[in-house]
Amino acid sequence: QQQVKQSPQSLIVQKGGISIINCAYENTAFDYFPWYQQFPGKGPALLIAIRPDVSEKKEGRFTISFNKSAKQFSLHIMDSQPGDSATYFCAASMDDYKLSFGAGTTVTVRA
Amino acid sequence: ETGVTQTPRHLVMGMTNKKSLKCEQHLGHNAMYWYKQSAKKPLELMFVYNFKEQTENNSVPSRFSPECPNSSHLFLHLHTLQPEDSALYLCASSLNVQEQFFGPGTRLTVL
Protein backbone atom coordinates (compact mmCIF):
# COMPACT_ATOMS: atom_id res chain seq x y z
CA GLN A 1 0.00 0.00 0.00
CA GLN A 2 1.57 3.22 -1.18
CA GLN A 3 1.30 5.80 1.58
CA VAL A 4 2.55 8.76 -0.42
CA LYS A 5 1.38 9.42 -3.98
CA GLN A 6 3.49 11.67 -6.18
CA SER A 7 2.75 13.34 -9.50
CA PRO A 8 3.66 13.90 -12.25
CA GLN A 9 5.95 11.02 -13.10
CA SER A 10 8.03 13.35 -15.26
CA LEU A 11 8.06 16.92 -16.43
CA ILE A 12 9.97 19.11 -18.84
CA VAL A 13 10.46 22.80 -18.17
CA GLN A 14 12.31 25.54 -19.95
CA LYS A 15 15.24 27.24 -18.27
CA GLY A 16 13.91 29.97 -16.03
CA GLY A 17 10.51 28.34 -15.67
CA ILE A 18 8.77 26.93 -12.61
CA SER A 19 8.66 23.21 -11.85
CA ILE A 20 5.86 21.97 -9.60
CA ILE A 21 5.68 18.50 -8.08
CA ASN A 22 2.74 17.37 -5.98
CA CYS A 23 2.39 14.76 -3.26
CA ALA A 24 -0.59 13.47 -1.30
CA TYR A 25 -0.70 11.33 1.82
CA GLU A 26 -3.33 9.51 3.84
CA ASN A 27 -1.80 8.97 7.26
CA THR A 28 -2.59 12.01 9.42
CA ALA A 29 0.05 10.87 11.91
CA PHE A 30 2.81 11.90 9.50
CA ASP A 31 4.62 14.92 10.89
CA TYR A 32 7.79 15.21 8.83
CA PHE A 33 7.82 15.78 5.06
CA PRO A 34 11.22 15.86 3.33
CA TRP A 35 12.06 16.18 -0.34
CA TYR A 36 15.05 14.34 -1.77
CA GLN A 37 16.95 15.04 -4.98
CA GLN A 38 18.73 12.28 -6.87
CA PHE A 39 21.16 12.63 -9.75
CA PRO A 40 22.04 9.65 -11.99
CA GLY A 41 24.59 7.38 -10.34
CA LYS A 42 24.10 9.01 -6.94
CA GLY A 43 22.00 8.29 -3.91
CA PRO A 44 19.16 10.63 -2.92
CA ALA A 45 20.15 13.75 -0.97
CA LEU A 46 17.92 15.81 1.30
CA LEU A 47 16.84 19.01 -0.45
CA ILE A 48 14.35 20.61 1.92
CA ALA A 49 11.91 19.45 4.60
CA ILE A 50 8.83 20.78 6.37
CA ARG A 51 6.74 20.01 9.43
CA PRO A 52 2.94 20.49 9.57
CA ASP A 53 3.08 23.53 11.86
CA VAL A 54 4.03 25.77 8.90
CA SER A 55 2.36 26.15 5.51
CA GLU A 56 5.42 27.12 3.51
CA LYS A 57 9.18 26.84 3.68
CA LYS A 58 11.61 28.41 1.26
CA GLU A 59 15.27 27.69 0.72
CA GLY A 60 16.78 29.55 -2.20
CA ARG A 61 14.86 28.64 -5.35
CA PHE A 62 13.11 25.70 -3.68
CA THR A 63 9.80 26.10 -1.83
CA ILE A 64 7.60 23.56 -0.09
CA SER A 65 3.91 24.38 0.21
CA PHE A 66 1.96 22.35 2.76
CA ASN A 67 -1.82 21.98 3.00
CA LYS A 68 -2.65 20.01 6.13
CA SER A 69 -6.41 19.91 5.60
CA ALA A 70 -6.01 18.55 2.07
CA LYS A 71 -3.17 16.25 3.12
CA GLN A 72 -1.06 17.52 0.26
CA PHE A 73 2.33 19.12 -0.13
CA SER A 74 4.25 20.32 -3.13
CA LEU A 75 7.71 21.35 -4.24
CA HIS A 76 8.16 24.44 -6.37
CA ILE A 77 11.46 25.00 -8.18
CA MET A 78 11.65 28.63 -9.23
CA ASP A 79 13.89 29.86 -12.06
CA SER A 80 14.67 26.25 -13.02
CA GLN A 81 18.23 25.64 -14.22
CA PRO A 82 19.72 22.77 -16.26
CA GLY A 83 21.59 21.70 -13.13
CA ASP A 84 18.21 21.05 -11.47
CA SER A 85 17.59 18.17 -13.88
CA ALA A 86 17.23 15.21 -11.54
CA THR A 87 14.68 12.91 -9.96
CA TYR A 88 12.82 14.32 -6.99
CA PHE A 89 11.19 12.23 -4.28
CA CYS A 90 8.75 13.36 -1.65
CA ALA A 91 8.55 11.41 1.59
CA ALA A 92 6.71 11.37 4.88
CA SER A 93 7.29 9.92 8.31
CA MET A 94 5.98 9.99 11.85
CA ASP A 95 9.37 11.36 12.90
CA ASP A 96 10.65 7.84 13.34
CA TYR A 97 13.07 5.76 11.35
CA LYS A 98 10.57 4.83 8.64
CA LEU A 99 10.35 7.15 5.64
CA SER A 100 7.56 6.44 3.14
CA PHE A 101 8.62 7.66 -0.29
CA GLY A 102 6.68 8.74 -3.36
CA ALA A 103 7.51 7.11 -6.69
CA GLY A 104 9.60 10.05 -7.90
CA THR A 105 9.40 12.75 -10.55
CA THR A 106 12.04 13.11 -13.23
CA VAL A 107 12.58 16.79 -14.00
CA THR A 108 14.29 17.84 -17.22
CA VAL A 109 15.22 21.50 -17.62
CA ARG A 110 15.78 22.51 -21.25
CA ALA A 111 18.30 25.25 -21.91
CA GLU B 1 30.80 12.27 -1.34
CA THR B 2 28.11 11.93 1.28
CA GLY B 3 30.18 10.10 3.89
CA VAL B 4 28.32 6.85 3.17
CA THR B 5 30.21 4.45 0.94
CA GLN B 6 28.93 1.27 -0.69
CA THR B 7 30.77 -1.58 -2.36
CA PRO B 8 30.61 -2.95 -4.92
CA ARG B 9 28.98 -0.31 -7.11
CA HIS B 10 27.88 -2.92 -9.64
CA LEU B 11 27.21 -6.63 -9.16
CA VAL B 12 26.04 -9.32 -11.56
CA MET B 13 25.19 -12.67 -10.05
CA GLY B 14 23.48 -15.88 -10.94
CA MET B 15 20.50 -17.19 -9.02
CA THR B 16 22.62 -19.79 -7.22
CA ASN B 17 25.38 -17.42 -6.14
CA LYS B 18 26.03 -15.99 -2.69
CA LYS B 19 27.29 -12.44 -2.46
CA SER B 20 27.38 -9.59 0.05
CA LEU B 21 26.89 -5.86 -0.23
CA LYS B 22 28.85 -3.61 2.10
CA CYS B 23 28.02 -0.19 3.48
CA GLU B 24 30.20 2.02 5.66
CA GLN B 25 29.40 5.39 7.17
CA HIS B 26 31.93 7.87 8.52
CA LEU B 27 29.42 10.33 9.96
CA GLY B 28 29.14 9.10 13.53
CA HIS B 29 25.52 8.11 13.00
CA ASN B 30 23.71 5.53 15.09
CA ALA B 31 21.10 4.27 12.64
CA MET B 32 21.62 2.50 9.30
CA TYR B 33 19.17 1.42 6.62
CA TRP B 34 18.87 -0.74 3.52
CA TYR B 35 16.51 0.39 0.74
CA LYS B 36 15.60 -1.20 -2.59
CA GLN B 37 15.09 1.18 -5.52
CA SER B 38 13.34 -0.11 -8.64
CA ALA B 39 12.48 1.97 -11.69
CA LYS B 40 9.27 4.01 -11.45
CA LYS B 41 8.58 2.72 -7.91
CA PRO B 42 8.98 4.30 -4.48
CA LEU B 43 12.08 3.49 -2.50
CA GLU B 44 11.30 0.43 -0.41
CA LEU B 45 12.64 0.32 3.13
CA MET B 46 14.05 -3.15 3.79
CA PHE B 47 15.85 -3.04 7.13
CA VAL B 48 16.62 -0.55 9.87
CA TYR B 49 19.35 -0.90 12.47
CA ASN B 50 19.43 1.40 15.47
CA PHE B 51 22.52 1.08 17.67
CA LYS B 52 23.29 -2.25 15.96
CA GLU B 53 19.87 -3.65 16.82
CA GLN B 54 17.48 -4.46 14.01
CA THR B 55 14.32 -2.47 14.57
CA GLU B 56 12.60 -2.93 11.25
CA ASN B 57 12.21 -5.76 8.77
CA ASN B 58 9.62 -4.91 6.16
CA SER B 59 8.59 -8.44 5.24
CA VAL B 60 11.74 -8.93 3.26
CA PRO B 61 12.30 -12.45 1.85
CA SER B 62 14.82 -14.54 3.76
CA ARG B 63 17.13 -14.65 0.74
CA PHE B 64 18.19 -11.18 1.95
CA SER B 65 20.06 -11.32 5.25
CA PRO B 66 21.35 -8.15 6.92
CA GLU B 67 24.23 -7.90 9.33
CA CYS B 68 25.30 -4.91 11.40
CA PRO B 69 28.51 -5.70 13.33
CA ASN B 70 28.88 -2.12 14.60
CA SER B 71 27.28 1.28 14.10
CA SER B 72 29.58 2.12 11.17
CA HIS B 73 29.17 -1.00 9.04
CA LEU B 74 26.20 -2.69 7.46
CA PHE B 75 26.09 -5.72 5.21
CA LEU B 76 23.41 -7.28 3.06
CA HIS B 77 24.03 -10.96 2.37
CA LEU B 78 22.39 -12.30 -0.76
CA HIS B 79 21.68 -15.92 -1.69
CA THR B 80 19.48 -17.70 -4.22
CA LEU B 81 18.12 -14.43 -5.57
CA GLN B 82 15.52 -14.10 -8.28
CA PRO B 83 15.65 -11.94 -11.44
CA GLU B 84 13.01 -9.63 -9.93
CA ASP B 85 15.50 -8.77 -7.19
CA SER B 86 17.53 -6.83 -9.75
CA ALA B 87 17.51 -3.22 -8.56
CA LEU B 88 19.60 -0.47 -7.02
CA TYR B 89 20.27 -1.20 -3.35
CA LEU B 90 20.82 1.91 -1.28
CA CYS B 91 22.32 2.20 2.15
CA ALA B 92 21.59 5.20 4.36
CA SER B 93 22.52 6.38 7.83
CA SER B 94 21.17 8.95 10.26
CA LEU B 95 21.70 10.38 13.70
CA ASN B 96 18.61 9.21 15.53
CA VAL B 97 15.52 10.12 13.45
CA GLN B 98 17.06 13.09 11.68
CA GLU B 99 18.09 13.48 8.04
CA GLN B 100 19.04 10.26 6.28
CA PHE B 101 22.25 10.35 4.27
CA PHE B 102 22.36 7.93 1.35
CA GLY B 103 25.24 6.14 -0.28
CA PRO B 104 25.57 5.89 -4.09
CA GLY B 105 24.03 2.43 -4.18
CA THR B 106 24.91 -0.97 -5.60
CA ARG B 107 23.39 -1.79 -8.98
CA LEU B 108 22.49 -5.48 -8.74
CA THR B 109 21.62 -7.63 -11.73
CA VAL B 110 20.42 -11.19 -11.16
CA LEU B 111 20.66 -13.45 -14.19
mmCIF file of C-alpha atoms in Angstrom:
data_model
loop_
_atom_site.group_PDB
_atom_site.id
_atom_site.type_symbol
_atom_site.label_atom_id
_atom_site.label_comp_id
_atom_site.label_asym_id
_atom_site.label_seq_id
_atom_site.Cartn_x
_atom_site.Cartn_y
_atom_site.Cartn_z
ATOM 1 C CA GLN A 1 0.000 0.000 0.000
ATOM 2 C CA GLN A 2 1.568 3.222 -1.177
ATOM 3 C CA GLN A 3 1.297 5.797 1.585
ATOM 4 C CA VAL A 4 2.546 8.765 -0.421
ATOM 5 C CA LYS A 5 1.377 9.418 -3.977
ATOM 6 C CA GLN A 6 3.491 11.665 -6.184
ATOM 7 C CA SER A 7 2.750 13.336 -9.501
ATOM 8 C CA PRO A 8 3.658 13.895 -12.254
ATOM 9 C CA GLN A 9 5.953 11.015 -13.099
ATOM 10 C CA SER A 10 8.034 13.346 -15.259
ATOM 11 C CA LEU A 11 8.057 16.917 -16.430
ATOM 12 C CA ILE A 12 9.972 19.108 -18.837
ATOM 13 C CA VAL A 13 10.461 22.797 -18.167
ATOM 14 C CA GLN A 14 12.313 25.544 -19.951
ATOM 15 C CA LYS A 15 15.242 27.237 -18.266
ATOM 16 C CA GLY A 16 13.913 29.970 -16.028
ATOM 17 C CA GLY A 17 10.505 28.336 -15.672
ATOM 18 C CA ILE A 18 8.765 26.930 -12.613
ATOM 19 C CA SER A 19 8.661 23.209 -11.847
ATOM 20 C CA ILE A 20 5.864 21.973 -9.602
ATOM 21 C CA ILE A 21 5.676 18.504 -8.084
ATOM 22 C CA ASN A 22 2.743 17.374 -5.978
ATOM 23 C CA CYS A 23 2.386 14.760 -3.263
ATOM 24 C CA ALA A 24 -0.590 13.474 -1.298
ATOM 25 C CA TYR A 25 -0.704 11.330 1.818
ATOM 26 C CA GLU A 26 -3.332 9.512 3.842
ATOM 27 C CA ASN A 27 -1.799 8.973 7.258
ATOM 28 C CA THR A 28 -2.586 12.007 9.418
ATOM 29 C CA ALA A 29 0.050 10.873 11.910
ATOM 30 C CA PHE A 30 2.808 11.897 9.496
ATOM 31 C CA ASP A 31 4.622 14.915 10.893
ATOM 32 C CA TYR A 32 7.792 15.206 8.828
ATOM 33 C CA PHE A 33 7.817 15.779 5.058
ATOM 34 C CA PRO A 34 11.220 15.864 3.326
ATOM 35 C CA TRP A 35 12.056 16.176 -0.342
ATOM 36 C CA TYR A 36 15.052 14.344 -1.766
ATOM 37 C CA GLN A 37 16.951 15.044 -4.984
ATOM 38 C CA GLN A 38 18.728 12.276 -6.867
ATOM 39 C CA PHE A 39 21.157 12.626 -9.752
ATOM 40 C CA PRO A 40 22.039 9.652 -11.988
ATOM 41 C CA GLY A 41 24.591 7.382 -10.338
ATOM 42 C CA LYS A 42 24.105 9.007 -6.944
ATOM 43 C CA GLY A 43 22.004 8.289 -3.910
ATOM 44 C CA PRO A 44 19.162 10.630 -2.916
ATOM 45 C CA ALA A 45 20.149 13.752 -0.971
ATOM 46 C CA LEU A 46 17.917 15.810 1.301
ATOM 47 C CA LEU A 47 16.844 19.010 -0.448
ATOM 48 C CA ILE A 48 14.355 20.609 1.916
ATOM 49 C CA ALA A 49 11.907 19.454 4.601
ATOM 50 C CA ILE A 50 8.828 20.782 6.374
ATOM 51 C CA ARG A 51 6.744 20.007 9.430
ATOM 52 C CA PRO A 52 2.941 20.488 9.572
ATOM 53 C CA ASP A 53 3.078 23.530 11.859
ATOM 54 C CA VAL A 54 4.032 25.771 8.901
ATOM 55 C CA SER A 55 2.362 26.147 5.509
ATOM 56 C CA GLU A 56 5.417 27.122 3.511
ATOM 57 C CA LYS A 57 9.184 26.839 3.675
ATOM 58 C CA LYS A 58 11.614 28.405 1.258
ATOM 59 C CA GLU A 59 15.275 27.690 0.719
ATOM 60 C CA GLY A 60 16.776 29.551 -2.199
ATOM 61 C CA ARG A 61 14.865 28.644 -5.349
ATOM 62 C CA PHE A 62 13.107 25.698 -3.680
ATOM 63 C CA THR A 63 9.802 26.103 -1.831
ATOM 64 C CA ILE A 64 7.596 23.562 -0.085
ATOM 65 C CA SER A 65 3.906 24.384 0.213
ATOM 66 C CA PHE A 66 1.960 22.347 2.758
ATOM 67 C CA ASN A 67 -1.817 21.977 3.004
ATOM 68 C CA LYS A 68 -2.650 20.009 6.133
ATOM 69 C CA SER A 69 -6.414 19.913 5.595
ATOM 70 C CA ALA A 70 -6.011 18.553 2.066
ATOM 71 C CA LYS A 71 -3.169 16.252 3.121
ATOM 72 C CA GLN A 72 -1.064 17.521 0.257
ATOM 73 C CA PHE A 73 2.334 19.115 -0.133
ATOM 74 C CA SER A 74 4.245 20.317 -3.130
ATOM 75 C CA LEU A 75 7.707 21.346 -4.244
ATOM 76 C CA HIS A 76 8.161 24.439 -6.374
ATOM 77 C CA ILE A 77 11.455 25.001 -8.185
ATOM 78 C CA MET A 78 11.653 28.627 -9.232
ATOM 79 C CA ASP A 79 13.892 29.864 -12.059
ATOM 80 C CA SER A 80 14.666 26.249 -13.023
ATOM 81 C CA GLN A 81 18.227 25.636 -14.218
ATOM 82 C CA PRO A 82 19.717 22.774 -16.264
ATOM 83 C CA GLY A 83 21.589 21.698 -13.129
ATOM 84 C CA ASP A 84 18.209 21.046 -11.469
ATOM 85 C CA SER A 85 17.589 18.167 -13.884
ATOM 86 C CA ALA A 86 17.226 15.209 -11.535
ATOM 87 C CA THR A 87 14.679 12.906 -9.960
ATOM 88 C CA TYR A 88 12.815 14.323 -6.988
ATOM 89 C CA PHE A 89 11.188 12.230 -4.275
ATOM 90 C CA CYS A 90 8.751 13.364 -1.647
ATOM 91 C CA ALA A 91 8.545 11.412 1.585
ATOM 92 C CA ALA A 92 6.713 11.372 4.885
ATOM 93 C CA SER A 93 7.293 9.916 8.313
ATOM 94 C CA MET A 94 5.978 9.986 11.850
ATOM 95 C CA ASP A 95 9.365 11.360 12.897
ATOM 96 C CA ASP A 96 10.652 7.843 13.337
ATOM 97 C CA TYR A 97 13.072 5.759 11.352
ATOM 98 C CA LYS A 98 10.573 4.835 8.638
ATOM 99 C CA LEU A 99 10.348 7.145 5.643
ATOM 100 C CA SER A 100 7.565 6.440 3.137
ATOM 101 C CA PHE A 101 8.622 7.655 -0.292
ATOM 102 C CA GLY A 102 6.684 8.738 -3.358
ATOM 103 C CA ALA A 103 7.507 7.107 -6.693
ATOM 104 C CA GLY A 104 9.600 10.046 -7.899
ATOM 105 C CA THR A 105 9.403 12.750 -10.552
ATOM 106 C CA THR A 106 12.036 13.109 -13.234
ATOM 107 C CA VAL A 107 12.584 16.792 -13.998
ATOM 108 C CA THR A 108 14.287 17.844 -17.223
ATOM 109 C CA VAL A 109 15.216 21.499 -17.624
ATOM 110 C CA ARG A 110 15.780 22.508 -21.250
ATOM 111 C CA ALA A 111 18.301 25.253 -21.907
ATOM 112 C CA GLU B 1 30.795 12.269 -1.342
ATOM 113 C CA THR B 2 28.113 11.931 1.279
ATOM 114 C CA GLY B 3 30.181 10.097 3.887
ATOM 115 C CA VAL B 4 28.320 6.854 3.171
ATOM 116 C CA THR B 5 30.207 4.446 0.937
ATOM 117 C CA GLN B 6 28.929 1.271 -0.691
ATOM 118 C CA THR B 7 30.772 -1.584 -2.356
ATOM 119 C CA PRO B 8 30.607 -2.955 -4.915
ATOM 120 C CA ARG B 9 28.979 -0.313 -7.107
ATOM 121 C CA HIS B 10 27.878 -2.924 -9.636
ATOM 122 C CA LEU B 11 27.210 -6.630 -9.161
ATOM 123 C CA VAL B 12 26.043 -9.319 -11.562
ATOM 124 C CA MET B 13 25.188 -12.674 -10.047
ATOM 125 C CA GLY B 14 23.475 -15.885 -10.937
ATOM 126 C CA MET B 15 20.503 -17.191 -9.016
ATOM 127 C CA THR B 16 22.622 -19.792 -7.224
ATOM 128 C CA ASN B 17 25.384 -17.416 -6.140
ATOM 129 C CA LYS B 18 26.028 -15.990 -2.693
ATOM 130 C CA LYS B 19 27.293 -12.441 -2.464
ATOM 131 C CA SER B 20 27.383 -9.594 0.047
ATOM 132 C CA LEU B 21 26.886 -5.859 -0.228
ATOM 133 C CA LYS B 22 28.847 -3.611 2.098
ATOM 134 C CA CYS B 23 28.023 -0.195 3.485
ATOM 135 C CA GLU B 24 30.196 2.017 5.657
ATOM 136 C CA GLN B 25 29.402 5.394 7.165
ATOM 137 C CA HIS B 26 31.933 7.869 8.518
ATOM 138 C CA LEU B 27 29.418 10.333 9.963
ATOM 139 C CA GLY B 28 29.136 9.102 13.533
ATOM 140 C CA HIS B 29 25.517 8.108 12.996
ATOM 141 C CA ASN B 30 23.713 5.526 15.087
ATOM 142 C CA ALA B 31 21.101 4.265 12.638
ATOM 143 C CA MET B 32 21.620 2.498 9.302
ATOM 144 C CA TYR B 33 19.171 1.423 6.624
ATOM 145 C CA TRP B 34 18.869 -0.742 3.520
ATOM 146 C CA TYR B 35 16.512 0.385 0.738
ATOM 147 C CA LYS B 36 15.603 -1.197 -2.590
ATOM 148 C CA GLN B 37 15.091 1.180 -5.524
ATOM 149 C CA SER B 38 13.336 -0.110 -8.641
ATOM 150 C CA ALA B 39 12.482 1.968 -11.693
ATOM 151 C CA LYS B 40 9.267 4.006 -11.451
ATOM 152 C CA LYS B 41 8.579 2.725 -7.911
ATOM 153 C CA PRO B 42 8.983 4.297 -4.483
ATOM 154 C CA LEU B 43 12.078 3.488 -2.504
ATOM 155 C CA GLU B 44 11.296 0.433 -0.407
ATOM 156 C CA LEU B 45 12.643 0.320 3.126
ATOM 157 C CA MET B 46 14.051 -3.153 3.789
ATOM 158 C CA PHE B 47 15.851 -3.041 7.125
ATOM 159 C CA VAL B 48 16.622 -0.549 9.869
ATOM 160 C CA TYR B 49 19.348 -0.898 12.472
ATOM 161 C CA ASN B 50 19.431 1.395 15.468
ATOM 162 C CA PHE B 51 22.524 1.078 17.667
ATOM 163 C CA LYS B 52 23.285 -2.246 15.955
ATOM 164 C CA GLU B 53 19.866 -3.650 16.824
ATOM 165 C CA GLN B 54 17.481 -4.461 14.013
ATOM 166 C CA THR B 55 14.323 -2.466 14.570
ATOM 167 C CA GLU B 56 12.602 -2.934 11.251
ATOM 168 C CA ASN B 57 12.212 -5.758 8.775
ATOM 169 C CA ASN B 58 9.624 -4.909 6.160
ATOM 170 C CA SER B 59 8.590 -8.441 5.244
ATOM 171 C CA VAL B 60 11.744 -8.931 3.257
ATOM 172 C CA PRO B 61 12.305 -12.454 1.851
ATOM 173 C CA SER B 62 14.819 -14.540 3.764
ATOM 174 C CA ARG B 63 17.127 -14.652 0.744
ATOM 175 C CA PHE B 64 18.193 -11.179 1.948
ATOM 176 C CA SER B 65 20.056 -11.324 5.251
ATOM 177 C CA PRO B 66 21.346 -8.150 6.916
ATOM 178 C CA GLU B 67 24.234 -7.895 9.333
ATOM 179 C CA CYS B 68 25.300 -4.908 11.401
ATOM 180 C CA PRO B 69 28.513 -5.700 13.334
ATOM 181 C CA ASN B 70 28.879 -2.119 14.599
ATOM 182 C CA SER B 71 27.284 1.280 14.102
ATOM 183 C CA SER B 72 29.577 2.121 11.165
ATOM 184 C CA HIS B 73 29.168 -0.999 9.038
ATOM 185 C CA LEU B 74 26.198 -2.692 7.463
ATOM 186 C CA PHE B 75 26.087 -5.717 5.207
ATOM 187 C CA LEU B 76 23.407 -7.281 3.058
ATOM 188 C CA HIS B 77 24.035 -10.956 2.371
ATOM 189 C CA LEU B 78 22.394 -12.302 -0.755
ATOM 190 C CA HIS B 79 21.677 -15.918 -1.690
ATOM 191 C CA THR B 80 19.484 -17.696 -4.224
ATOM 192 C CA LEU B 81 18.120 -14.430 -5.568
ATOM 193 C CA GLN B 82 15.515 -14.097 -8.285
ATOM 194 C CA PRO B 83 15.654 -11.937 -11.435
ATOM 195 C CA GLU B 84 13.009 -9.633 -9.927
ATOM 196 C CA ASP B 85 15.501 -8.774 -7.189
ATOM 197 C CA SER B 86 17.525 -6.831 -9.754
ATOM 198 C CA ALA B 87 17.514 -3.219 -8.556
ATOM 199 C CA LEU B 88 19.601 -0.466 -7.019
ATOM 200 C CA TYR B 89 20.267 -1.199 -3.350
ATOM 201 C CA LEU B 90 20.822 1.911 -1.283
ATOM 202 C CA CYS B 91 22.320 2.199 2.148
ATOM 203 C CA ALA B 92 21.594 5.205 4.364
ATOM 204 C CA SER B 93 22.518 6.381 7.826
ATOM 205 C CA SER B 94 21.168 8.954 10.258
ATOM 206 C CA LEU B 95 21.699 10.376 13.698
ATOM 207 C CA ASN B 96 18.609 9.213 15.532
ATOM 208 C CA VAL B 97 15.523 10.119 13.454
ATOM 209 C CA GLN B 98 17.062 13.087 11.683
ATOM 210 C CA GLU B 99 18.089 13.480 8.042
ATOM 211 C CA GLN B 100 19.040 10.259 6.279
ATOM 212 C CA PHE B 101 22.253 10.346 4.272
ATOM 213 C CA PHE B 102 22.359 7.930 1.351
ATOM 214 C CA GLY B 103 25.243 6.136 -0.277
ATOM 215 C CA PRO B 104 25.567 5.892 -4.091
ATOM 216 C CA GLY B 105 24.031 2.429 -4.184
ATOM 217 C CA THR B 106 24.914 -0.969 -5.605
ATOM 218 C CA ARG B 107 23.387 -1.791 -8.979
ATOM 219 C CA LEU B 108 22.487 -5.479 -8.742
ATOM 220 C CA THR B 109 21.624 -7.625 -11.728
ATOM 221 C CA VAL B 110 20.424 -11.186 -11.157
ATOM 222 C CA LEU B 111 20.660 -13.448 -14.195
#
